[in-house]
Coordinates of C-alpha atoms in Angstrom, one line a residue:
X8 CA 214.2 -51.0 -6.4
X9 CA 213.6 -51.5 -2.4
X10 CA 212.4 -54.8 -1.7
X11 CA 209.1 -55.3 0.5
X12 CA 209.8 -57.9 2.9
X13 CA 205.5 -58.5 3.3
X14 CA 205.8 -59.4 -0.3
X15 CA 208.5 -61.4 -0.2
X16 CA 207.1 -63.4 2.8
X17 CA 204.3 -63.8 1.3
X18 CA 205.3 -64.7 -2.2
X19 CA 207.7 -67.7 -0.2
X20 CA 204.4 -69.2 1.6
X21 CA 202.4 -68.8 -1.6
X22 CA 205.0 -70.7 -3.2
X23 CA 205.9 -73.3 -0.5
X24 CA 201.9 -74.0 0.3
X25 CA 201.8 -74.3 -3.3
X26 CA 203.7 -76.9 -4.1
X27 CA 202.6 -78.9 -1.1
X28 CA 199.1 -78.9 -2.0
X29 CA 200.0 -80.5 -5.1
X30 CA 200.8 -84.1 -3.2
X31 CA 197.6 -84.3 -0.6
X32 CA 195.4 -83.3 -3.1
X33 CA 196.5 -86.6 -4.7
X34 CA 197.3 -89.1 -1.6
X35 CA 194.0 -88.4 -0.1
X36 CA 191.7 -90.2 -3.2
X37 CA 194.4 -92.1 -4.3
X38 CA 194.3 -93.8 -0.8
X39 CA 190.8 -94.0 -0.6
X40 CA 190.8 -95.7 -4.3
X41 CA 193.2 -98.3 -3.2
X42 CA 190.9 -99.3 -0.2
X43 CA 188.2 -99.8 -2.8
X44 CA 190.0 -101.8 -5.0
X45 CA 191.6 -104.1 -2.2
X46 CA 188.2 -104.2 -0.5
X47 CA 186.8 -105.0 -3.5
X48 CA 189.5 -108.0 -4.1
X49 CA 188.1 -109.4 -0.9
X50 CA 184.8 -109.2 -1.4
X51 CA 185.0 -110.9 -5.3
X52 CA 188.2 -112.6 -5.8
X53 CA 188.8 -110.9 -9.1
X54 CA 192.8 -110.6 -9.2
X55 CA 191.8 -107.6 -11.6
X56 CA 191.4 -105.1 -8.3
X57 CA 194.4 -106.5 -6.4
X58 CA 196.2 -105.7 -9.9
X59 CA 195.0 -102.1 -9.5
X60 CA 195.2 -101.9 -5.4
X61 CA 199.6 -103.2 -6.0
X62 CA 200.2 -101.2 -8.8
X63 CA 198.7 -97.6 -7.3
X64 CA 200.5 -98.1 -3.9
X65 CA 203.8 -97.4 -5.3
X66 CA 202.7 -93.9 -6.9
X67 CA 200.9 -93.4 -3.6
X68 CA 203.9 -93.7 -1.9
X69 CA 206.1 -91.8 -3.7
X70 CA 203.4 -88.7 -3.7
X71 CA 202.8 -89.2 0.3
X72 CA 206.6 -88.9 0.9
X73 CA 206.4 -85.4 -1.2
X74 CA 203.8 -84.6 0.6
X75 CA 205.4 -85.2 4.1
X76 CA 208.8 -83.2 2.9
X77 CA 207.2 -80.3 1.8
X78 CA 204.7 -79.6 4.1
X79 CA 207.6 -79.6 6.6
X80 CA 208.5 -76.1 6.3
X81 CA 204.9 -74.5 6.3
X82 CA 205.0 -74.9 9.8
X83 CA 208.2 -72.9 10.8
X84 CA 207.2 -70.3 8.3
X85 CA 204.6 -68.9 10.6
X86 CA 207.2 -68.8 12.9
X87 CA 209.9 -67.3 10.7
X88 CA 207.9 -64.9 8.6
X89 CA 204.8 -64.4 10.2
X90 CA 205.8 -64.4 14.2
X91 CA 203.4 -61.7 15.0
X92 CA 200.8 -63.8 13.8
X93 CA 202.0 -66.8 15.8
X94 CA 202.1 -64.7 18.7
X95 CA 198.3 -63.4 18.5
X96 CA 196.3 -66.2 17.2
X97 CA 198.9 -69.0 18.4
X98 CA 196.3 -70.4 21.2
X99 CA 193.9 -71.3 18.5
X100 CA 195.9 -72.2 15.5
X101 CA 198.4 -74.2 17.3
X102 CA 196.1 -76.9 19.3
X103 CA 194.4 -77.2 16.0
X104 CA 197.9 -78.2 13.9
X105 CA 198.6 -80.7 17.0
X106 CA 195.7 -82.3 16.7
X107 CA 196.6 -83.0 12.8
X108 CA 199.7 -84.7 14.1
X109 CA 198.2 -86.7 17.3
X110 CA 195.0 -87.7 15.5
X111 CA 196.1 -87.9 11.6
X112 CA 199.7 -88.2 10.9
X113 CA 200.6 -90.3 13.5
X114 CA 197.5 -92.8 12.3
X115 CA 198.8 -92.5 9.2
X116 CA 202.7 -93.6 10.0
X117 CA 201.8 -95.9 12.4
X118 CA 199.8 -98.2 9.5
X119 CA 201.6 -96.8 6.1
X120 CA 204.3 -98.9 6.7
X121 CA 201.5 -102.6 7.2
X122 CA 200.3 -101.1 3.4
X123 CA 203.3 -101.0 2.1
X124 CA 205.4 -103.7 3.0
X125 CA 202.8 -105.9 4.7
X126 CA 201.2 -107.9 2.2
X127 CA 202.7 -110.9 3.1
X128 CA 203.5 -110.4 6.3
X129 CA 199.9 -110.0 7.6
X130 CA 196.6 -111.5 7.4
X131 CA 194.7 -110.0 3.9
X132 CA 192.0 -108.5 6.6
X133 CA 194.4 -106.7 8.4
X134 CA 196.3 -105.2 5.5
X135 CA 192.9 -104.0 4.4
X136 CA 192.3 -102.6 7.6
X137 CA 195.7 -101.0 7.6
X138 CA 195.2 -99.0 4.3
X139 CA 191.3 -97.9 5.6
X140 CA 193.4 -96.6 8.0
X141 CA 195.9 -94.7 6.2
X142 CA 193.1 -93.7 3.5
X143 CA 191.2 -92.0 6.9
X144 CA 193.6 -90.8 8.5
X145 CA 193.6 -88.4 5.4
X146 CA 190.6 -87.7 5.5
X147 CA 191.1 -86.4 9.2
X148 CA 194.3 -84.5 8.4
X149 CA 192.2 -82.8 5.7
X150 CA 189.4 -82.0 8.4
X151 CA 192.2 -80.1 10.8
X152 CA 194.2 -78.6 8.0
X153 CA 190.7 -76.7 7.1
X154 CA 189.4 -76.3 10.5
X155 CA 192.2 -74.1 10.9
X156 CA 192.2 -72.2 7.7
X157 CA 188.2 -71.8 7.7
X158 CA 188.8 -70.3 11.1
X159 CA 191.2 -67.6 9.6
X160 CA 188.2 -66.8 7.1
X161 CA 185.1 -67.3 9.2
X162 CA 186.4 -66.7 13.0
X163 CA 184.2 -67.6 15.2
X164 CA 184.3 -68.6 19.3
X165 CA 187.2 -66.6 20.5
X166 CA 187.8 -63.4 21.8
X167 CA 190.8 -60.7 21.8
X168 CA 192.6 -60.0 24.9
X169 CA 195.9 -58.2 25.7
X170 CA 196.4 -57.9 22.1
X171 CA 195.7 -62.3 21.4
X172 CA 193.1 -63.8 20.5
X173 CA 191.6 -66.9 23.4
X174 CA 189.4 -69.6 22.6
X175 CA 185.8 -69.2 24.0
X176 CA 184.3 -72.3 22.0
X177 CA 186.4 -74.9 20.6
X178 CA 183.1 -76.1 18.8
X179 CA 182.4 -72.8 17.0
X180 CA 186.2 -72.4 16.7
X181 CA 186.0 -76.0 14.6
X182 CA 183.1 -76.1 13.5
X183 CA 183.3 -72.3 12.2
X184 CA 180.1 -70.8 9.5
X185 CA 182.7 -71.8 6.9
X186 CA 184.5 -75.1 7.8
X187 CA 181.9 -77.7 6.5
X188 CA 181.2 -76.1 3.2
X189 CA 185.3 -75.9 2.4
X190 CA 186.0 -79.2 4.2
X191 CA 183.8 -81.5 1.5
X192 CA 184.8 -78.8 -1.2
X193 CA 188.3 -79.9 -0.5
X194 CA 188.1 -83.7 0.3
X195 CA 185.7 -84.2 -3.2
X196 CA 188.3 -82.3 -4.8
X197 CA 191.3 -84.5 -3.9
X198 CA 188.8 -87.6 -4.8
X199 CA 188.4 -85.8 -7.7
X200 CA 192.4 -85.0 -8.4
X201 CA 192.9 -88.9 -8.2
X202 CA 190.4 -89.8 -10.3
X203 CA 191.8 -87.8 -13.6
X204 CA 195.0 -89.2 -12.3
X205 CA 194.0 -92.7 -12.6
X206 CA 191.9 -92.1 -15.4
X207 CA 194.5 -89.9 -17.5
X208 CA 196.8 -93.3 -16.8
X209 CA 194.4 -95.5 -17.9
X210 CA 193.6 -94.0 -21.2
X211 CA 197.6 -93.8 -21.6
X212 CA 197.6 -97.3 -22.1
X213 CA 194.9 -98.0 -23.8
X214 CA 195.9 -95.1 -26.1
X215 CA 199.3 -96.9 -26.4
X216 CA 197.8 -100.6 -26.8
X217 CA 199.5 -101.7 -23.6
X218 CA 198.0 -103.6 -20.2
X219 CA 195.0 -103.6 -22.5
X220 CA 192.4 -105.7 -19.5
X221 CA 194.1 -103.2 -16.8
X222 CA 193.5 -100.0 -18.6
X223 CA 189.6 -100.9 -19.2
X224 CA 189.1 -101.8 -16.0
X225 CA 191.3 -98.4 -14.4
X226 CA 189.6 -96.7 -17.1
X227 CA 185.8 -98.1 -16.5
X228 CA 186.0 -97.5 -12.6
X229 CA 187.2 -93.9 -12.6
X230 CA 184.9 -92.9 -15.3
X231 CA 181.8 -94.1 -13.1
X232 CA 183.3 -91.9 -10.1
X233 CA 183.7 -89.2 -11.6
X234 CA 180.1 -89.6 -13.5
X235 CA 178.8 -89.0 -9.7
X236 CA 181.8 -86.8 -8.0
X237 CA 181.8 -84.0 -10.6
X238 CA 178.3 -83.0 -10.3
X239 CA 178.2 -83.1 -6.7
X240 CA 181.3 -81.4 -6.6
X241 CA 179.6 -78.5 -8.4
X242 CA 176.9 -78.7 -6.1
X243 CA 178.7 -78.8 -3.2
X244 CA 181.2 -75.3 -4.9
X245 CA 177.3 -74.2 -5.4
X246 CA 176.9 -73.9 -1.5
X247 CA 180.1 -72.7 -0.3
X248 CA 179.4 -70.2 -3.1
X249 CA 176.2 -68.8 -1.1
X250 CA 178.0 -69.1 2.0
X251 CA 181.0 -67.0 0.7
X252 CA 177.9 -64.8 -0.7
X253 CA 176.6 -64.1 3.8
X254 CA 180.4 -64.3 5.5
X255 CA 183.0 -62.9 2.9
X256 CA 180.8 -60.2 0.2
X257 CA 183.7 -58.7 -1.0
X258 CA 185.5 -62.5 -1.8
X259 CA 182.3 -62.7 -3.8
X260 CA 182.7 -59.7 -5.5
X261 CA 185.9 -60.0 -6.7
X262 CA 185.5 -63.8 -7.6
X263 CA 182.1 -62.2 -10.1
X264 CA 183.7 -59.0 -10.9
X265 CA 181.3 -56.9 -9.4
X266 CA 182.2 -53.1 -8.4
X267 CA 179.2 -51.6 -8.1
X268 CA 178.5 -50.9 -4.0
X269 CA 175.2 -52.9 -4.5
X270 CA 174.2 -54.0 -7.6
X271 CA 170.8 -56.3 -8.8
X272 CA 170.1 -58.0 -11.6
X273 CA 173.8 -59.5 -11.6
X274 CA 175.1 -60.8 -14.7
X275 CA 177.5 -63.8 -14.9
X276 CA 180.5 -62.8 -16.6
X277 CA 181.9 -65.4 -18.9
X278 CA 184.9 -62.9 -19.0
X279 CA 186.3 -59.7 -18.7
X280 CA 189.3 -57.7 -17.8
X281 CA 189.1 -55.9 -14.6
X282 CA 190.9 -52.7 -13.9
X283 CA 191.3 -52.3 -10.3
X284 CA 192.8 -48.5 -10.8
X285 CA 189.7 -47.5 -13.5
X286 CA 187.5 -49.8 -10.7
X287 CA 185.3 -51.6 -14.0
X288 CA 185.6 -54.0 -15.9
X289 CA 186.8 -54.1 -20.2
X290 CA 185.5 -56.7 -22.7
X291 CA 182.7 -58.0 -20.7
X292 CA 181.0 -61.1 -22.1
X293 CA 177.9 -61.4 -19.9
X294 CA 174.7 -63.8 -19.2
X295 CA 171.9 -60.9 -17.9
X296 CA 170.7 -61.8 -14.4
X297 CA 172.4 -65.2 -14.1
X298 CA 174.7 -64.4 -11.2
X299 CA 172.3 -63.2 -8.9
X300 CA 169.8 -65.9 -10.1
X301 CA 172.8 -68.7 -8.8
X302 CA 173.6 -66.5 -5.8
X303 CA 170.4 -65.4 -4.6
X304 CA 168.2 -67.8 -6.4
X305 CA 166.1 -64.3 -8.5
X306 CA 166.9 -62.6 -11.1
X307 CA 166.4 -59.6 -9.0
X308 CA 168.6 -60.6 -6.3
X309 CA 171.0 -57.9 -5.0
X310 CA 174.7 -58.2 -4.6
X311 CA 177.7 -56.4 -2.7
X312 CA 180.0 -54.8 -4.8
X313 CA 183.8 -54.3 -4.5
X314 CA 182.8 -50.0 -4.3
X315 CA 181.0 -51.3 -0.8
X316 CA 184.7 -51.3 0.9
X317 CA 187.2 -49.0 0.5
X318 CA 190.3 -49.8 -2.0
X319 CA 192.8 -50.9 0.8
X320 CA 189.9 -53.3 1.7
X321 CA 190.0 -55.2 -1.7
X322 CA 191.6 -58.2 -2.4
X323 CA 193.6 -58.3 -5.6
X324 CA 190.6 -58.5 -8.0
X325 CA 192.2 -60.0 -11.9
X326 CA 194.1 -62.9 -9.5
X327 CA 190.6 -63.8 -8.1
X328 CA 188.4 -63.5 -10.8
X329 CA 190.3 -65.4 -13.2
X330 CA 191.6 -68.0 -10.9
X331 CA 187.7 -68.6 -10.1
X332 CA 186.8 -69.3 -13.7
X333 CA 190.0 -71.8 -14.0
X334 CA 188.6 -73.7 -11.4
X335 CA 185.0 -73.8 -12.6
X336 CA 186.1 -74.4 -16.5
X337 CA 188.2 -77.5 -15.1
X338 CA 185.3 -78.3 -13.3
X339 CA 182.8 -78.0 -16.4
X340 CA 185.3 -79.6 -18.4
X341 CA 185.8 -82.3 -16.2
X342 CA 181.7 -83.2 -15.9
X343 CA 181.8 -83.3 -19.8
X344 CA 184.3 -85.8 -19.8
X345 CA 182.0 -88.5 -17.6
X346 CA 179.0 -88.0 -19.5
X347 CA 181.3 -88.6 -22.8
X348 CA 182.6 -91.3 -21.1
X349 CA 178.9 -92.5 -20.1
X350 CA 177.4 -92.0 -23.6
X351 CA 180.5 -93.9 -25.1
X352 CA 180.1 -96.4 -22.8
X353 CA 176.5 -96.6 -23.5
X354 CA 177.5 -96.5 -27.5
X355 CA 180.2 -100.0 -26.8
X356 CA 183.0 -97.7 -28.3
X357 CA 184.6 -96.2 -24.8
X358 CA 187.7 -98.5 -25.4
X359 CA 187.7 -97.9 -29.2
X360 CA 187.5 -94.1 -29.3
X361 CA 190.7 -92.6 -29.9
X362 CA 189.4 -89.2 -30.0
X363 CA 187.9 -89.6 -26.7
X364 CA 191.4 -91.5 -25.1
X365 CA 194.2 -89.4 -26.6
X366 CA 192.6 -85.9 -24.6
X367 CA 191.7 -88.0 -21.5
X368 CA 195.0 -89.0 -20.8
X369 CA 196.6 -85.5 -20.7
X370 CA 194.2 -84.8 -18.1
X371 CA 196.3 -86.1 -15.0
X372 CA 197.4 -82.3 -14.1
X373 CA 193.6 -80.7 -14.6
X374 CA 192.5 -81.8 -10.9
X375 CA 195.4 -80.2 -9.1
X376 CA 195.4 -77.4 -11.4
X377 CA 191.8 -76.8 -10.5
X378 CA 192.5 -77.4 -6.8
X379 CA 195.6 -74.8 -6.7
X380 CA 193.2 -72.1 -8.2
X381 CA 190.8 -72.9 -5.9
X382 CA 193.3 -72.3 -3.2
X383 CA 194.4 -68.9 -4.8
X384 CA 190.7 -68.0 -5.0
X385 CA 190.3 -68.6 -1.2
X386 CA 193.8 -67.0 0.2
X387 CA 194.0 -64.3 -2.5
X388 CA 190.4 -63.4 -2.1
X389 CA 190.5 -63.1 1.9
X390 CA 193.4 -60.4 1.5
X391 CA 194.5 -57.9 2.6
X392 CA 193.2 -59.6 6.2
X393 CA 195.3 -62.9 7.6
X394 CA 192.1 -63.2 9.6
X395 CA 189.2 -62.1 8.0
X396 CA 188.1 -58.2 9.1
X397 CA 190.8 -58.7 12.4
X398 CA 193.9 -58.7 11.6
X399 CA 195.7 -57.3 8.2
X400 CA 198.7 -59.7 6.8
X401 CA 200.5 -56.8 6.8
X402 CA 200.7 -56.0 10.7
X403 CA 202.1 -59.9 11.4
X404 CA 205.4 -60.0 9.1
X405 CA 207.9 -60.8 10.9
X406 CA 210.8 -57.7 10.5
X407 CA 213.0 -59.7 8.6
X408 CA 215.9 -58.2 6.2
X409 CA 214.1 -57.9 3.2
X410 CA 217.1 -60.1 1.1
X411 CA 217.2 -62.6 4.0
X412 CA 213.7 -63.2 2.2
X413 CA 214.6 -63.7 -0.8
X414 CA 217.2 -65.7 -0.5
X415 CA 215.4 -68.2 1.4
X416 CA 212.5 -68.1 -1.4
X417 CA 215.4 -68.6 -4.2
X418 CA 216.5 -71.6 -2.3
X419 CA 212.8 -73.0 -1.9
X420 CA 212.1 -72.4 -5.1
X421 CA 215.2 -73.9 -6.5
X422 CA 215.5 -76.9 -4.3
X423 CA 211.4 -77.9 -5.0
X424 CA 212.3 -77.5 -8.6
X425 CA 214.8 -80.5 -7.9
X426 CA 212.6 -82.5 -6.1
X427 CA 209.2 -81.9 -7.9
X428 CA 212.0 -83.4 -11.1
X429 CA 213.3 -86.5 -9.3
X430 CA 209.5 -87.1 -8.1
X431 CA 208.3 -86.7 -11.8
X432 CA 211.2 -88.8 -13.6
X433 CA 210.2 -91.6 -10.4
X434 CA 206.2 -91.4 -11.6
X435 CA 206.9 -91.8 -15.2
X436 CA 209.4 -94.9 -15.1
X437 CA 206.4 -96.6 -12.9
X438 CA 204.0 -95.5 -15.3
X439 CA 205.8 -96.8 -18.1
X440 CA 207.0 -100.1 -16.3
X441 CA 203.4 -100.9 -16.2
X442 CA 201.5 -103.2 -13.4
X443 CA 202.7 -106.7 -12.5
X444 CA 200.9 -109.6 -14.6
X445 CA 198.1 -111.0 -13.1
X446 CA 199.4 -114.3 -13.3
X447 CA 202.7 -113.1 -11.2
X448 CA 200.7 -111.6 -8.8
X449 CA 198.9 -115.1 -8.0
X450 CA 202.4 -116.5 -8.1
X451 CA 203.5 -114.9 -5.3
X452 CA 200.4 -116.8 -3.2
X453 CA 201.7 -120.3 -4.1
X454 CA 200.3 -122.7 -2.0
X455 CA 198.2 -120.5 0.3
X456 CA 194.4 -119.3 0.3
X457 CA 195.3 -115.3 1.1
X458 CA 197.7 -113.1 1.5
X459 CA 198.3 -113.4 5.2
X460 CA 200.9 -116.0 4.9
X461 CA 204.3 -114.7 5.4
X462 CA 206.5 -114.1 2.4
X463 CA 209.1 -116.8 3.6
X464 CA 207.0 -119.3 4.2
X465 CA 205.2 -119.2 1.2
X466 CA 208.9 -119.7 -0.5
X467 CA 209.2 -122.3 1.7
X468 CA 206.2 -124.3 0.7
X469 CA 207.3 -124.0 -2.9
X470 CA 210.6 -125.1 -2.1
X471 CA 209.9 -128.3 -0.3
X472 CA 207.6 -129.1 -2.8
X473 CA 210.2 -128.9 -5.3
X474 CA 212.5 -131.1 -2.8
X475 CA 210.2 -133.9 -2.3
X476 CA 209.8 -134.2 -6.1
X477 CA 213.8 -134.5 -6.6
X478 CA 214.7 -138.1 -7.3
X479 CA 218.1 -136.8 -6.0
X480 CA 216.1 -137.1 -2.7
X481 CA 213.7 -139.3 -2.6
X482 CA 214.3 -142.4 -0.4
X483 CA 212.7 -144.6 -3.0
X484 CA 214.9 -142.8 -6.1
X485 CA 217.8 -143.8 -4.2
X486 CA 218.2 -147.4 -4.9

C-alpha cells in the first residue's frame, strides 16, 4: 500500500499537538488555583491554603515542564511538514507565535523560578506576586495560541498577494469573529481541567482515609468552582456554538449531523451513525426541533446542511459528530457532579458518601479528555481547509518522502509514550506521598512572622537559640 505523505503529516501534528494540549490545559488553572490559595493564606492566616498552595506547586511543575518539552516541536513542524503553509501565511502566523514568547513565556520563566524555589528567599508579597505572574502569563499565552488558531478558522484583516497572505489589520487579524468565543471556551476549560484534577485528588484521599482535614478542604473548594465554572462553561460552548452556526455552517453541520442542504425544524440527535458515502444518518435517536431551537432560538429555525457543499468540501463527519457529544457528555456529566456535590453538601454527608467519592476521584482525566475532543471538533471540523475557505491542507505539505514521515511520527509517538510514563509514575509517587503536615510547614517559619525571611537565616535563628540555652556555653554554666 503507497503511503500518503498529507496523511502522514498530518497524523504526526495531530499526534504531537495532542499530547501537548494535555499539559496547558492543566498548568493554566492549576496556576491560577495556587494564586488563590496563597492569596488566600495572606489574606486569613489559615496554614490550611498554604498546605494546598506547597503541595500543588510540585505537580504544577512537573506538568509545566511537559508542557514546555512538547510544545517544542509544534513549531518546526510547520516548517518541516507544512512549509508551503509557512511560506504563505508566515507574515501573520509568525508575529502572532513571537508575541507568545516575548509577552507570555518569557513572563512566565522569568518568575517560575521565585514560585518555585523562592519561598524563603523572598518577601511572602512578592512570591505571591511572582505566581500571579506565572498564573497570567498563562492566561496570555493561551490568548496568542488562539489568536492564531481562530485566525486560521475565522480570517479576517489580511489580504492575498503574490501568492501570501499580508496583514491589513492587526486588530481584526486578533481580534478575528471567532477569537473571543474560543479564547474563554478554552481558558474556562483548562480552569475547568484543574479543577476535576484537584478534586479527583481530593476525593482519593478521602476515599482512602488519608490527609483527612486536606482532602475536605481540596475537596470543598473545587466543588464550589466547578458549581459556577460548569454552567458557564456551557453557556459560554452555547455562544461559540451560534457563532460556529454564521462563520463555519458546514463545522455545524457535521458537529449535528445534518445533511440535508437546508433543513428546519432541526432535531438534536442524541446519536446516530453517519454514513458519509450513503450521505445519512443510521440509528438516529432524536429530540424533534431542539437543535434549531438552541441554534436559532425557534423551533422553525433553518439550518445548513452538509449536501449545501460539495463532498471534497466536507470535513470528516463520524470524527466530528461524535467527538462533539464526548465533549458535551463530559461537560453534562461534569455539571451533575457540582450540584451532587452541592446537595450533599447541603445534606452534611459530602465527606461521608462513598458512593459520591469513589466515582469523583477517577475523574482527573474527564477535563482533558473533554478538552482534546473539543480540539478534534475544531481542527477536524475546519477540514479539508488549513485556512478556512483559502487554502486546502492539502496544497501546503511539504513534499517530503512519504517514509521520512513515518518514521519521524514512530519516533514521536514512541518517545512521548516514554515521557508521558516517567511524567505519570512522577505524579503518582507525589500523589501518594501526600502534602507536608501543617505543623512542618509552620516549622520551617521558626522564629519569623512570614515567609520573606531567608531559609538560612531562619536556621540560624533556631540555632543560636539552641546555643545560648547550652550550659556547655553559657558564661554562667561555666563555673
Amino acid at each position: 500500500m503507497e503511503l500518503d505523505v498529507s496523511i502522514l503529516s498530518r497524523l504526526q501534528f495531530a499526534f504531537t499537538v495532542s499530547f501537548h494540549i494535555i499539559f496547558p490545559s492543566i498548568t493554566i488553572g492549576l496556576a491560577t488555583l495556587i494564586a488563590i490559595w496563597e492569596g488566600l493564606w495572606l489574606k486569613t492566616g489559615n496554614p490550611q491554603y498554604l498546605q494546598l498552595a506547597k503541595f500543588w506547586i510540585k505537580p504544577f511543575a512537573i506538568t509545566f515542564g511537559m508542557g514546555v518539552v512538547s510544545g517544542i516541536v509544534l513549531s518546526y513542524e510547520f516548517g518541516t511538514n507544512f512549509s508551503k503553509f509557512s511560506e504563505m501565511a508566515g507574515a501573520v502566523i509568525g508575529p502572532l507565535m513571537a508575541y507568545e514568547v516575548l509577552t507570555a513565556f518569557f513572563l512566565e520563566a522569568g518568575f517560575l523560578g521565585v514560585m518555585l524555589f523562592g519561598w524563603q528567599r523572598v518577601s511572602a508579597r512578592m512570591h505571591f506576586f511572582a505566581t500571579v505572574t506565572v498564573a497570567v502569563g498563562t492566561w496570555i499565552s493561551a490568548f496568542w495560541i488562539i489568536a492564531a488558531n481562530s485566525w486560521m478558522q475565522t480570517p479576517q484583516g489580511h489580504q492575498f498577494v503574490d501568492g501570501k497572505f499580508e496583514v491589513v489589520s492587526w486588530m481584526e487579524v486578533i481580534f478575528n469573529p471567532s477569537m473571543p468565543y474560543r479564547f474563554f471556551h478554552m481558558l474556562l476549560a483548562a480552569f475547568i481541567t484543574a479543577t476535576f484534577v484537584v478534586m479527583a485528588t481530593h476525593a482519593w484521599y478521602l476515599r482512602k482515609g488519608q490527609h483527612i482535614d486536606f482532602g475536605r478542604k481540596g475537596l470543598s473548594m473545587t466543588l464550589w468552582i466547578a458549581l459556577v465554572l460548569t454552567p458557564l462553561q456551557a453557556w459560554v460552548g452555547d455562544l461559540h456554538g451560534l457563532n460556529v452556526k454564521e462563520h463555519q455552517p458546514v463545522k455545524l453541520a457535521a458537529m449535528e449531523g445534518i445533511w440535508a442542504e437546508k433543513e428546519a425544524n432541526v432535531p438534536l440527535l442524541l446519536f446516530a451513525l453517519p454514513d458519509m458515502k450513503a450521505e445519512k444518518n443510521h440509528y438516529e435517536v432524536a429530540v424533534p426541533g431542539l437543535a434549531s431551537l438552541i441554534l436559532t432560538h425557534s423551533w422553525d429555525g433553518e439550518l445548513q446542511g452538509l449536501k449545501s457543499v460539495p463532498a471534497a468540501d466536507r470535513p470528516n463527519v463520524p470524527m466530528v459528530f461524535f467527538s462533539f457529544r464526548v465533549m458535551v457528555g463530559i461537560g453534562m456529566l461534569m455539571i451533575g457532579v457540582a450540584l451532587l456535590g452541592a446537595y450533599l453538601r447541603w445534606r452534611g454527608t459530602l465527606y461521608q458518601s462513598n458512593w459520591f467519592l469513589w466515582p469523583v476521584s477517577f475523574m482527573a482525566p474527564t477535563g482533558i479528555i473533554a478538552v482534546l475532543a473539543g480540539w478534534y471538533v475544531v481542527e477536524i471540523g475546519r477540514q479539508p481547509w488549513i485556512i478556512y475557505g483559502l487554502v486546502r491542507t492539502s496544497e501546503v505539505v511539504s513534499p517530503l518522502p512519504a517514509e521520512r514521515v513515518l518514521f519521524s511520527l514512530t519516533l514521536f509517538v514512541l518517545t512521548y509514550s516514554l515521557l508521558f510514563a516517567v511524567y505519570l509514575y512522577f505524579m503518582r509517587k507525589l500523589i501518594k506521598k501526600g502534602p507536608a503536615p501543617v505543623d512542618h510547614l509552620q516549622q520551617q517559619r521558626i522564629g519569623v512572622k512570614a515567609s520573606g525571611y531567608a531559609l538560612s537565616f531562619t536556621k540560624t535563628l533556631a540555632t543560636d537559640a539552641e546555643t545560648s540555652n547550652s550550659p556547655a556555653t553559657d558564661p554562667k554554666g561555666a563555673n
